[in-house]
Structures are given as C-alpha cells and as structure tokens.
Amino acid sequence: MKIFCWIAFLLMVLIQFGCVQRESETPEKGVSFKLNERRKKTIDSIRYNIQLDIPGQKSEAIKGIETVSFNLNAPDSALVLDFNSDSTHIISIQSEGEEIEFEVANQHIIIEPEALKKGRNTLTIGFIAGDLSLNRSDEYLYTLFVPDRASTCFPLFDQPNLKATYALTLSVPEHWEAVSNGSLKSKTMRSGKSVFQFAETKPISSYLFAFAAGKFFKTQKTLNGRPMTMYYRETDSAKVGRNKDEIFRLHAKSLSWLEEYSGIPYPFEKFDFALIPSFQYGGMEHPGSIFYNESSLFLDENASVNERMARASVIAHESAHMWFGDLVTMDWFNDVWLKEVFANFMAAKIVHPSFPEINHELRFLLAHYPNAYDVDRTAGTNPILQELGNLKNAGTLYGAIIYMKAPIVMRQLERKIGVKLMQESLQEYLKKYAYSNARWDDLIQIIDKKTPLDIADWSKVWVKTPDMPVYHYNDSDVNRLTQNPDSVSSRTWQQPVHFAAIERKNEQFYFPNPDGTGYGYFQMDSVSKASFFETYNEFGHAILSKPVFRGSMLVNIWEGFLRGDGPAPDTLLAQVLSALPKEKDPLLTDYLLGRLQSLWWTFLSDESRSKYQSEVEKVTWDLLNRTADKGIKKSYFRTFKRVALSADAYGKMESLWNGKLVIKDLALSEEDKISLAYELALRASGDVDAILQTQMDSTKNPDRKARMQFVIPSISQDEAKRDAFFESLKKPGNREKEAWVLDGLANLHHPLRAKSAVKYLRPSLDLLQEIQLTGDIFFPTRWTNTTFSGHSTSEVTNIATKFLQEHPDYPYFLKNKILQAVDMPSRAAKLKR
Ligand SMILES: [Zn+2]
C-alpha cells in the first residue's frame, strides 16, 4: 500500500513535470509576443545565406539549402526557428558539419541547447521551400512575406526586430530574370540554368526580404547619378514607352526629396523595382526591390488626373518606406500603423504640389474622416495602437483606424508642434534607430524633449484609446464648443475646435468645424442644419463658400443623423436631393450620392421609398442627362441604376443596356453593361435568364466572363439556387477569388433580397474564423461588412448579439469586426421610417 502510494505519487510528479516541460519546449503556432521577446534577448547578429533551385514547372518542388549563423547569448533553452510548412520539408540540419537532432512542431523547428553553444553558431539546413507565399505561375514567381509569411518558405527567425543580412543565390530556368534586395554580384550558367548570385544585404527585417524571378522584361535608367532597373511583364510596348520615363522620374524625384527631408542618403545599396500583374497590393516596399501592381504604374493614354496622382502617390509612398519602415522598423507589428502613416504623410508632401488642380484639403477630408468615423462610432472600435499577442494575428490589425484615423492624428501632431519640429524629430528618430527598430513611444520621447507641450499625454488619448469625442455648444455661452462627458472619465481630446457664427436676416447660425480639420462629432442645432441646405453653396462668404466647408458640414450632419439627432431620414433625403443640382464639385457630388443611396436602401421603409420613388428617379435621371462633366455623369449613372425601381426607370435601364438608348458623353464599358444586367436581374421584372445569357454571350474579356459565371447563381430568382451558391462558399476552394465572392455576397444580401438572406447570417458568422485562416488580411472585414450591408432590421442585429453571447471567448479582433459590421444595420433599425 505504501509502495503503491509512492508509485502513484511518482507518476503524478512525472506527469506534471512532463506537462510543464512540454509547455515550455513547444511554443504555440505563429510567433507569440513571449517568443519574440525571448529571442530578441538571446539572439543577435543573424546572417542568412540561402540557395534556391527554382524549376521551370510550377508543380515541381523548390529545393533549398540555407546557412543561418547567429550569436547566441544564453544557450540555456531550446532554440526555436519558424517554419510554417509541411514538417517533412526539413531534410537535414547540420551544425559545423555534424548532423544534429531537431523536432518539428507547431510550425517551428526546435533544437535542444546541447546542440548549440554560447557565441557564434552556424546551422546548415536542407529543405523544400513551401509554396504558400511564392505566388508561382507558369512564367514567373514572386514572394510576398509580409507580415509573417517568410517562414512559410524557409526556416528563419520570422519577427521584425531580429534584423538580419541575406545573401541569396537563385538557380532559375535559362531565360528567366531575377531580382532581389541585394545587388547582382554575378550571373553564371550551371547545368543549363542561370544562376543569379546577389550580394549580402544590409540588415533588414524578415518581412522585407523578397525576390522575383521569371520571364520579365527589364529597362534601365540613371537619374541624379542613381541607376535604377525596372522589371515588367507588359507586352504592349507602346504603353511601356509612354510610361517608363515618367515612372523613373517619379522615383528619382521621391528619393531626392526624402534624402533632403531626412538628411540621410538612400540607405540601401541599390534601387530596383518590379511591376507584377495582379499584385495583391498597390505596392510593397522591399528595400532595393519594390514590387508594384503593374496596372497602377502603366497608365492608359487618357488617364485622369486622379489616376496620375494615385500613381505618383504610390511611388512616393513606397519610396518613403525605404526610410520609414525599412531603415527604421517597428519593433513589433502592433506599430505597423506608424510606417503606413509616415509613408502616406511623406507621399502627400512629395506629390501634392504637382497637382494644383486637385483640392487636397477636401480630398483628405472625404477620404479619411467618414471611413474613420464608420468604425470609431461603433462598439467594435479599437485604438490606433493595439495589443498584439501573436504575429499570426497581425493581419487583423489592418483597418480604417490604421489607414484613415492615423493620418488624421499625424496631421494633427504636425500642426500642434509645427512643421520644423516635426522634421527635426523625425531626422533624430531615423538617425538614432537606423538599421534597427523603434516603437511609437521612442518617437514621442524625442518630440517631448523638444517641446513644452505634453505630447505623451496627447498620444495617450489619441493613439492609445479608441473612440471619437463629441462636442456641444455651451448653453450659457453659445460662443464656445465644449467636449461632452467622455466614456472614459477625465479624458480630454486635445485639439483646436472652431466654429463659424453667421448672421443672416437677423438670425444667428452656427457651423462647427468649418475647415473640417477637427475630429469628432459636433452637435449642431436643427435651424443651422436646415439653413445649410436651404442656402447650399450660395453663401458669398470667405469660409462658407469653400468646398471643404460643405464637405465638413455634410459629414457632420450625417454623423448627427446616425446618432439620432435628426433630421428624419425622409427630410434628409429631400435635403440631399435639393443640394445635388447646386453641387459641381466631383468629390462632393460623389459624397452626396453615397448618402442618397444609404438613405434610400438602409434608412427608408418600403412605404417611404414608394413615396419618394418618382422624385429620386427624376432628379438623378435629369442630372445624368444634364451634367456636362463626364466623371460626374458617370456617378449619376451609377446612382440611377442602383436606386431605380419604377417600371419607367426599369425601361430606361434596359434600353441603356441593350443600346436602344444612348446618352451623349456617357460611355458604357463592358463592366458597366455587366452591372446593368445584374441590376435588371435583381429587379426580376423581365426574363432574367435571357438578360444574363445575352450579357454573358456579349462579354469578350475572358476574366470578366469567368467572374460572371461565378457570380450569376447569386442573382438567381430561384431561392434554391441562391442557397446552393451560399452553401458552395463553405468550401475554401470556392473562396479563392475573394473579389468574386464579395460580388456574390452583395447580390445575396441586396436589400431587395434581404428577407430571404437572413438565413445566411448565422452560418456566415460561423465561418468567420476559418475565413481569417484561409483568406487575405482584408477578407474577414470585407466578408462581415458585405454580409450585413443590405440589412436594416433588429432581427439581424439580434443574430450577431446571440452569436457573440454563445461565444464568450471569441477572438477579440474578429469580435470587433462583427460589432463594426452590425453597427449600421442596428442604427437603421432604430431610425428607419
Ligand atoms: Zn505602405
């Protein structure tokens, strides 16, 4: 009995000890913050030497040999490398020529401390590269390793604060080109293949390491003494010829501007860029080897001023990253917003002066504030600087708060401390942390030293807490705007807030935030709101006649409307309709038309829609015909086809679609015809199948044809077919073309079909976690937003609430995405008339 007890005790100890051991030895999947911190403390001076043998067939495996050498300060626990691919892809690991033992678990390679020593270690790893982030097609491949995808290809320490040098050798089919971060040291032939050997890079973060190889054309140019090579795939040589000099010029100009602003010469050894068809983003800032989406750089002959500015902006943005992000990198991905906001900030300074015809203040207002508010007013909002427990969730940090609110806050900071101090602070920051990593707080410290203002306090509120402030006119003193009591006690949102008080016909009107720079909701009295619309664009006043004033008022009135401060939906609809003919600015026209469509489908009941139907159709149709500006005309066309409901309007749409009716200066592309066919089909008054079949037959572009084939079942009049379409989305293979899936979801959940689509809501939420795992970083947000966008009943909000109640431990980031998506339907349910 004693013995039995003793054995049982021993067993218990062993089991417990075993558990504890196991936990400390096998890190969780991805890179946890804990693993990040431990490695940062114990490992430094990392150098990778990587050789990859790339076959001509994309189905064949890529074999690799890699030498990783590093300094180990404390070899007292297991070494963890990241390798997020098939565990059988690791062939061997040697240390100083000797095979060593290793374990592969949870996307990591684990090497016991006995096989390592304090000081310099060199491991040689034979492996098969994982294909997941290699974007392989028949004629080329390219890497896209941001944020933590390098480890899907080869073993490494995949975290941004372990910067390393990379020496890459690529063996590729004979006629392929190759480009990487390092400059080309040699190109030789070996066993019928071309071998590109690239020089060792400066220290860079793993997400910035990149290469592309394949059948690329290349062209070189030297400007300001800097040779640059452009790699591209476009076969239309006239198009290339038309664009290439301007592309080189824009790069040279951006780099010179940044050298001047930062006081630091271009920090990497060479500068090339590759233009890739259907690249996932506008661009990716790999040092020395930027990748771009080819179509955003090679413009068509009649490119609009907006397209030209977008091109200049993306080039300036990626160039700015060479300093902001590449030279000085965030320590952990929770600060990813910082590099994005600086890149945009610099791009605006570089590009805006070249486009004086664009109203940049208005553009900034309408591009940033409404989208930021759409998230910041919801229960699912987040601060700019977020907690991130594991790098595998880095994708969920991206959203409107990072892309839209952060630039507003950065502009505010520059206005607060002044342009000169901002530049000085950034210069010091870049010098101090060059080829290394820094946090937002490191920059704040630098600024705080230089100014008597309390920047740390300002940052605590604007960057580290969520939400937006609300202001009201002080009752005792109407000449003051006061911040409302805040959701967080004693939080003060430091920012200058202004208003304009105007007297007209012995009456006083108040217009808060007339220059549109203040961030928040500014409560406004109903008389001033009404007068804004009554006198829309008619004030002969220095401030009030500016487009940016109209933009600011429209955004603020919309905010008040959503918060239940009035006016009623049908009143606001009438006001928007009355403003449209008086608005000539394209940006403001688009904004008004956007509000018109939201009101129409989300905030008006069926009865109200029939009451206003003829007026809405008449106003948009008349303006579509009357407007001379081709861009604005197109905006009216898009709105008309979305709001049209009457038999008369259906007839007009059908005649536009089949070409029996032609409107002067309205050119309808194949894309427009397809969307007209879809709108006709959704209204289901004609022979839907015949319309869709005719459109399919006349669509020439094969990509668009394939997309139609995929999307058509989602518009079917037959509910069973729509159900089957939704059912098919549960298979990951059917969600690969994410843009197609979103088209389909928008059709399923179109307000005209919303009642029959309620049944898809719960299964869509059930799929969300899987969607995060299988999809691109933006897909979970787009999936939830599109799913809920057509709905406006409390039944729908209840489905989301119930789902979250049943999953109390649901991942924080995804929960927020759901709360953001149901915000608008729940407001609509309350306000609908
Ligand atoms: Zn960027």
CSV table of C-alpha atoms in Angstrom, one decimal, residues 343-640:
chain,number,residue,atom,x,y,z
A,343,ALA,CA,4.7,56.7,-45.9
A,344,ASN,CA,1.3,58.4,-46.6
A,345,PHE,CA,2.3,61.6,-44.9
A,346,MET,CA,5.6,61.9,-46.9
A,347,ALA,CA,3.8,60.9,-50.1
A,348,ALA,CA,1.3,63.8,-49.7
A,349,LYS,CA,4.2,66.3,-49.2
A,350,ILE,CA,6.0,65.0,-52.2
A,351,VAL,CA,3.1,64.7,-54.6
A,352,HIS,CA,0.5,67.4,-53.8
A,353,PRO,CA,2.4,70.4,-55.1
A,354,SER,CA,2.5,68.7,-58.6
A,355,PHE,CA,-1.3,68.6,-58.7
A,356,PRO,CA,-2.6,72.1,-58.0
A,357,GLU,CA,-5.9,71.4,-59.8
A,358,ILE,CA,-6.9,69.0,-57.0
A,359,ASN,CA,-8.5,70.3,-53.8
A,360,HIS,CA,-6.2,68.4,-51.4
A,361,GLU,CA,-7.9,69.6,-48.2
A,362,LEU,CA,-11.3,68.4,-49.4
A,363,ARG,CA,-9.9,65.1,-50.7
A,364,PHE,CA,-8.2,64.5,-47.4
A,365,LEU,CA,-11.4,65.2,-45.5
A,366,LEU,CA,-13.6,62.9,-47.6
A,367,ALA,CA,-11.1,60.1,-48.0
A,368,HIS,CA,-10.3,59.8,-44.2
A,369,TYR,CA,-13.0,61.2,-41.8
A,370,PRO,CA,-16.1,59.4,-42.9
A,371,ASN,CA,-14.4,56.0,-43.1
A,372,ALA,CA,-12.7,56.5,-39.7
A,373,TYR,CA,-16.0,57.5,-38.1
A,374,ASP,CA,-17.7,54.4,-39.6
A,375,VAL,CA,-15.5,52.3,-37.3
A,376,ASP,CA,-14.9,54.7,-34.4
A,377,ARG,CA,-18.5,55.3,-33.6
A,378,THR,CA,-19.1,51.5,-33.2
A,379,ALA,CA,-18.8,49.3,-30.1
A,380,GLY,CA,-16.2,47.3,-32.0
A,381,THR,CA,-13.7,50.2,-32.5
A,382,ASN,CA,-10.1,50.0,-31.5
A,383,PRO,CA,-7.2,52.3,-30.6
A,384,ILE,CA,-4.6,53.1,-33.3
A,385,LEU,CA,-2.0,51.3,-31.2
A,386,GLN,CA,-3.4,47.9,-30.4
A,387,GLU,CA,-2.3,44.9,-28.4
A,388,LEU,CA,-1.0,42.0,-30.5
A,389,GLY,CA,-0.4,38.7,-28.7
A,390,ASN,CA,0.8,36.7,-31.7
A,391,LEU,CA,2.2,37.7,-35.1
A,392,LYS,CA,-0.2,35.3,-36.8
A,393,ASN,CA,-2.9,37.8,-36.0
A,394,ALA,CA,-1.1,40.8,-37.4
A,395,GLY,CA,-3.4,40.8,-40.4
A,396,THR,CA,-6.4,41.6,-38.2
A,397,LEU,CA,-4.8,44.9,-37.1
A,398,TYR,CA,-5.3,46.5,-40.5
A,399,GLY,CA,-8.5,48.5,-41.0
A,400,ALA,CA,-10.0,52.0,-41.2
A,401,ILE,CA,-8.5,53.1,-37.8
A,402,ILE,CA,-4.9,52.5,-39.1
A,403,TYR,CA,-5.5,53.7,-42.6
A,404,MET,CA,-8.0,56.6,-42.0
A,405,LYS,CA,-7.8,57.8,-38.5
A,406,ALA,CA,-4.0,57.5,-38.0
A,407,PRO,CA,-3.3,60.0,-40.9
A,408,ILE,CA,-5.7,62.5,-39.3
A,409,VAL,CA,-3.9,62.2,-36.0
A,410,MET,CA,-0.5,62.5,-37.5
A,411,ARG,CA,-1.6,65.7,-39.3
A,412,GLN,CA,-2.8,67.0,-36.0
A,413,LEU,CA,0.5,66.3,-34.4
A,414,GLU,CA,2.4,68.2,-37.1
A,415,ARG,CA,0.0,71.2,-36.7
A,416,LYS,CA,0.4,71.0,-33.0
A,417,ILE,CA,4.3,71.0,-32.9
A,418,GLY,CA,4.9,72.7,-36.2
A,419,VAL,CA,6.4,71.5,-39.5
A,420,LYS,CA,10.0,72.3,-38.5
A,421,LEU,CA,10.0,70.5,-35.2
A,422,MET,CA,8.3,67.5,-36.8
A,423,GLN,CA,11.1,67.3,-39.4
A,424,GLU,CA,13.8,67.7,-36.8
A,425,SER,CA,12.3,65.0,-34.6
A,426,LEU,CA,11.9,62.6,-37.5
A,427,GLN,CA,15.5,63.2,-38.5
A,428,GLU,CA,16.7,62.4,-35.0
A,429,TYR,CA,14.5,59.3,-34.9
A,430,LEU,CA,15.8,57.9,-38.2
A,431,LYS,CA,19.4,58.5,-37.2
A,432,LYS,CA,19.1,57.0,-33.7
A,433,TYR,CA,17.3,53.8,-34.8
A,434,ALA,CA,18.9,53.3,-38.3
A,435,TYR,CA,19.0,49.6,-39.3
A,436,SER,CA,17.2,48.9,-36.1
A,437,ASN,CA,13.8,49.0,-34.6
A,438,ALA,CA,11.7,51.6,-32.7
A,439,ARG,CA,8.4,52.0,-31.1
A,440,TRP,CA,5.9,54.8,-31.3
A,441,ASP,CA,6.9,55.8,-27.7
A,442,ASP,CA,10.5,56.2,-28.8
A,443,LEU,CA,9.4,58.9,-31.3
A,444,ILE,CA,7.1,60.5,-28.7
A,445,GLN,CA,10.1,60.8,-26.3
A,446,ILE,CA,12.2,62.5,-28.9
A,447,ILE,CA,9.4,65.0,-29.6
A,448,ASP,CA,8.6,65.5,-25.9
A,449,LYS,CA,12.1,66.6,-25.2
A,450,LYS,CA,11.9,69.4,-27.9
A,451,THR,CA,8.6,71.0,-26.9
A,452,PRO,CA,7.0,72.4,-23.8
A,453,LEU,CA,3.7,70.8,-24.9
A,454,ASP,CA,2.7,67.5,-23.3
A,455,ILE,CA,2.9,65.2,-26.3
A,456,ALA,CA,2.9,62.0,-24.2
A,457,ASP,CA,-0.5,63.0,-22.7
A,458,TRP,CA,-1.8,63.8,-26.2
A,459,SER,CA,-0.6,60.5,-27.5
A,460,LYS,CA,-2.2,58.6,-24.7
A,461,VAL,CA,-5.6,59.8,-25.7
A,462,TRP,CA,-5.4,59.9,-29.5
A,463,VAL,CA,-3.2,56.9,-30.2
A,464,LYS,CA,-3.8,54.6,-27.2
A,465,THR,CA,-7.5,54.9,-26.6
A,466,PRO,CA,-10.4,54.3,-29.1
A,467,ASP,CA,-13.5,56.4,-29.9
A,468,MET,CA,-14.2,59.9,-31.0
A,469,PRO,CA,-15.0,63.0,-29.0
A,470,VAL,CA,-18.4,64.7,-29.1
A,471,TYR,CA,-18.8,68.5,-28.7
A,472,HIS,CA,-21.8,70.7,-28.0
A,473,TYR,CA,-22.4,74.4,-27.8
A,474,ASN,CA,-22.2,75.6,-24.3
A,475,ASP,CA,-25.7,76.5,-23.0
A,476,SER,CA,-24.6,79.6,-21.0
A,477,ASP,CA,-22.1,80.7,-23.7
A,478,VAL,CA,-23.1,79.7,-27.2
A,479,ASN,CA,-19.8,81.1,-28.4
A,480,ARG,CA,-18.0,78.1,-27.1
A,481,LEU,CA,-17.7,74.5,-28.1
A,482,THR,CA,-17.4,72.1,-25.1
A,483,GLN,CA,-16.5,68.5,-25.1
A,484,ASN,CA,-19.3,66.2,-23.8
A,485,PRO,CA,-18.6,64.0,-20.8
A,486,ASP,CA,-16.5,61.2,-22.2
A,487,SER,CA,-16.9,57.4,-22.0
A,488,VAL,CA,-13.5,57.3,-20.3
A,489,SER,CA,-13.5,59.5,-17.2
A,490,SER,CA,-11.4,62.7,-17.3
A,491,ARG,CA,-10.2,62.0,-20.9
A,492,THR,CA,-9.7,65.3,-22.7
A,493,TRP,CA,-9.2,65.2,-26.5
A,494,GLN,CA,-6.7,67.9,-27.1
A,495,GLN,CA,-7.4,69.6,-30.5
A,496,PRO,CA,-8.3,73.1,-31.6
A,497,VAL,CA,-12.0,73.3,-32.4
A,498,HIS,CA,-13.5,76.2,-34.2
A,499,PHE,CA,-16.9,77.2,-35.4
A,500,ALA,CA,-18.3,79.9,-37.7
A,501,ALA,CA,-21.2,82.1,-36.5
A,502,ILE,CA,-23.1,83.8,-39.3
A,503,GLU,CA,-25.9,86.3,-39.1
A,504,ARG,CA,-28.4,86.2,-41.9
A,505,LYS,CA,-31.7,88.1,-41.9
A,506,ASN,CA,-31.3,88.9,-38.2
A,507,GLU,CA,-30.9,85.3,-37.3
A,508,GLN,CA,-27.7,83.7,-36.0
A,509,PHE,CA,-26.5,80.3,-37.4
A,510,TYR,CA,-23.7,78.2,-36.1
A,511,PHE,CA,-21.4,76.0,-38.2
A,512,PRO,CA,-18.9,73.9,-36.2
A,513,ASN,CA,-15.6,72.7,-37.6
A,514,PRO,CA,-15.9,74.8,-40.8
A,515,ASP,CA,-12.4,73.9,-42.0
A,516,GLY,CA,-13.0,70.2,-41.5
A,517,THR,CA,-9.8,69.5,-39.5
A,518,GLY,CA,-11.4,68.7,-36.2
A,519,TYR,CA,-12.0,65.0,-35.4
A,520,GLY,CA,-15.3,64.0,-33.7
A,521,TYR,CA,-19.0,64.7,-33.8
A,522,PHE,CA,-20.0,68.4,-33.3
A,523,GLN,CA,-23.7,68.7,-32.2
A,524,MET,CA,-25.5,71.2,-34.3
A,525,ASP,CA,-28.9,72.9,-33.9
A,526,SER,CA,-31.6,72.0,-36.3
A,527,VAL,CA,-32.1,75.5,-37.6
A,528,SER,CA,-28.5,75.9,-38.7
A,529,LYS,CA,-28.6,72.5,-40.3
A,530,ALA,CA,-31.7,73.4,-42.2
A,531,SER,CA,-30.3,76.7,-43.2
A,532,PHE,CA,-27.1,75.0,-44.5
A,533,PHE,CA,-29.2,73.1,-47.0
A,534,GLU,CA,-31.6,76.0,-47.8
A,535,THR,CA,-28.6,78.2,-48.8
A,536,TYR,CA,-26.5,75.3,-50.1
A,537,ASN,CA,-23.4,76.7,-52.0
A,538,GLU,CA,-25.0,80.1,-52.1
A,539,PHE,CA,-23.1,81.9,-49.3
A,540,GLY,CA,-20.8,84.6,-50.6
A,541,HIS,CA,-18.7,84.2,-47.5
A,542,ALA,CA,-14.9,83.6,-47.4
A,543,ILE,CA,-15.1,80.4,-45.4
A,544,LEU,CA,-18.6,79.2,-46.2
A,545,SER,CA,-18.2,79.3,-49.9
A,546,LYS,CA,-15.3,76.8,-49.8
A,547,PRO,CA,-15.9,73.2,-50.9
A,548,VAL,CA,-14.2,72.0,-47.7
A,549,PHE,CA,-16.8,73.8,-45.6
A,550,ARG,CA,-19.6,72.0,-47.5
A,551,GLY,CA,-17.8,68.7,-47.0
A,552,SER,CA,-17.3,69.2,-43.3
A,553,MET,CA,-21.0,70.1,-42.8
A,554,LEU,CA,-22.2,67.2,-44.8
A,555,VAL,CA,-20.0,64.7,-42.9
A,556,ASN,CA,-21.1,66.2,-39.5
A,557,ILE,CA,-24.8,66.3,-40.4
A,558,TRP,CA,-24.6,62.7,-41.4
A,559,GLU,CA,-22.9,61.8,-38.1
A,560,GLY,CA,-25.7,63.5,-36.2
A,561,PHE,CA,-28.3,61.8,-38.3
A,562,LEU,CA,-26.8,58.3,-37.4
A,563,ARG,CA,-26.7,59.3,-33.7
A,564,GLY,CA,-30.4,60.1,-33.7
A,565,ASP,CA,-30.0,63.9,-33.6
A,566,GLY,CA,-32.1,64.3,-36.7
A,567,PRO,CA,-33.3,65.2,-39.2
A,568,ALA,CA,-35.7,62.3,-40.1
A,569,PRO,CA,-34.5,60.1,-43.0
A,570,ASP,CA,-37.0,61.4,-45.5
A,571,THR,CA,-36.2,65.0,-44.6
A,572,LEU,CA,-32.5,64.4,-45.1
A,573,LEU,CA,-33.3,62.6,-48.4
A,574,ALA,CA,-35.2,65.7,-49.6
A,575,GLN,CA,-32.3,68.0,-48.5
A,576,VAL,CA,-29.7,65.8,-50.3
A,577,LEU,CA,-31.9,65.9,-53.4
A,578,SER,CA,-32.1,69.7,-53.2
A,579,ALA,CA,-28.4,70.1,-52.8
A,580,LEU,CA,-27.3,67.9,-55.7
A,581,PRO,CA,-28.2,70.3,-58.6
A,582,LYS,CA,-26.3,73.0,-56.8
A,583,GLU,CA,-23.1,71.0,-56.4
A,584,LYS,CA,-20.5,71.0,-59.2
A,585,ASP,CA,-17.5,69.6,-57.3
A,586,PRO,CA,-17.0,65.9,-58.3
A,587,LEU,CA,-15.8,64.8,-54.8
A,588,LEU,CA,-18.8,66.4,-53.1
A,589,THR,CA,-21.2,65.1,-55.7
A,590,ASP,CA,-19.9,61.6,-55.0
A,591,TYR,CA,-20.3,62.0,-51.3
A,592,LEU,CA,-23.9,63.3,-51.6
A,593,LEU,CA,-24.8,60.4,-54.0
A,594,GLY,CA,-23.3,57.9,-51.5
A,595,ARG,CA,-25.5,59.3,-48.7
A,596,LEU,CA,-28.5,59.3,-51.1
A,597,GLN,CA,-28.0,55.5,-51.7
A,598,SER,CA,-27.5,54.7,-48.0
A,599,LEU,CA,-30.7,56.6,-47.1
A,600,TRP,CA,-32.6,55.0,-49.9
A,601,TRP,CA,-31.8,51.4,-49.1
A,602,THR,CA,-30.9,51.4,-45.4
A,603,PHE,CA,-33.0,54.1,-43.7
A,604,LEU,CA,-36.2,54.3,-45.8
A,605,SER,CA,-39.1,51.9,-45.3
A,606,ASP,CA,-40.8,50.4,-48.3
A,607,GLU,CA,-43.6,52.9,-47.9
A,608,SER,CA,-41.2,55.9,-47.9
A,609,ARG,CA,-39.4,54.5,-50.9
A,610,SER,CA,-42.6,54.4,-52.9
A,611,LYS,CA,-43.5,57.9,-51.8
A,612,TYR,CA,-40.1,59.3,-53.0
A,613,GLN,CA,-39.5,57.0,-55.8
A,614,SER,CA,-40.5,59.2,-58.7
A,615,GLU,CA,-38.7,62.2,-57.3
A,616,VAL,CA,-35.4,60.3,-56.7
A,617,GLU,CA,-35.5,58.8,-60.2
A,618,LYS,CA,-36.4,62.2,-61.8
A,619,VAL,CA,-33.6,64.1,-60.1
A,620,THR,CA,-30.9,61.5,-60.7
A,621,TRP,CA,-32.0,60.9,-64.3
A,622,ASP,CA,-32.2,64.7,-65.1
A,623,LEU,CA,-28.8,65.3,-63.7
A,624,LEU,CA,-27.4,62.3,-65.5
A,625,ASN,CA,-28.6,63.8,-68.8
A,626,ARG,CA,-27.8,67.5,-68.0
A,627,THR,CA,-24.4,67.2,-66.4
A,628,ALA,CA,-21.6,68.0,-68.8
A,629,ASP,CA,-18.6,66.7,-66.8
A,630,LYS,CA,-18.0,63.1,-67.9
A,631,GLY,CA,-16.8,61.9,-64.5
A,632,ILE,CA,-19.8,63.3,-62.6
A,633,LYS,CA,-22.2,62.0,-65.3
A,634,LYS,CA,-20.8,58.5,-64.6
A,635,SER,CA,-21.5,59.0,-60.9
A,636,TYR,CA,-25.1,59.9,-61.7
A,637,PHE,CA,-25.4,56.9,-64.0
A,638,ARG,CA,-24.2,54.5,-61.2
A,639,THR,CA,-26.6,56.0,-58.7
A,640,PHE,CA,-29.6,55.9,-61.1
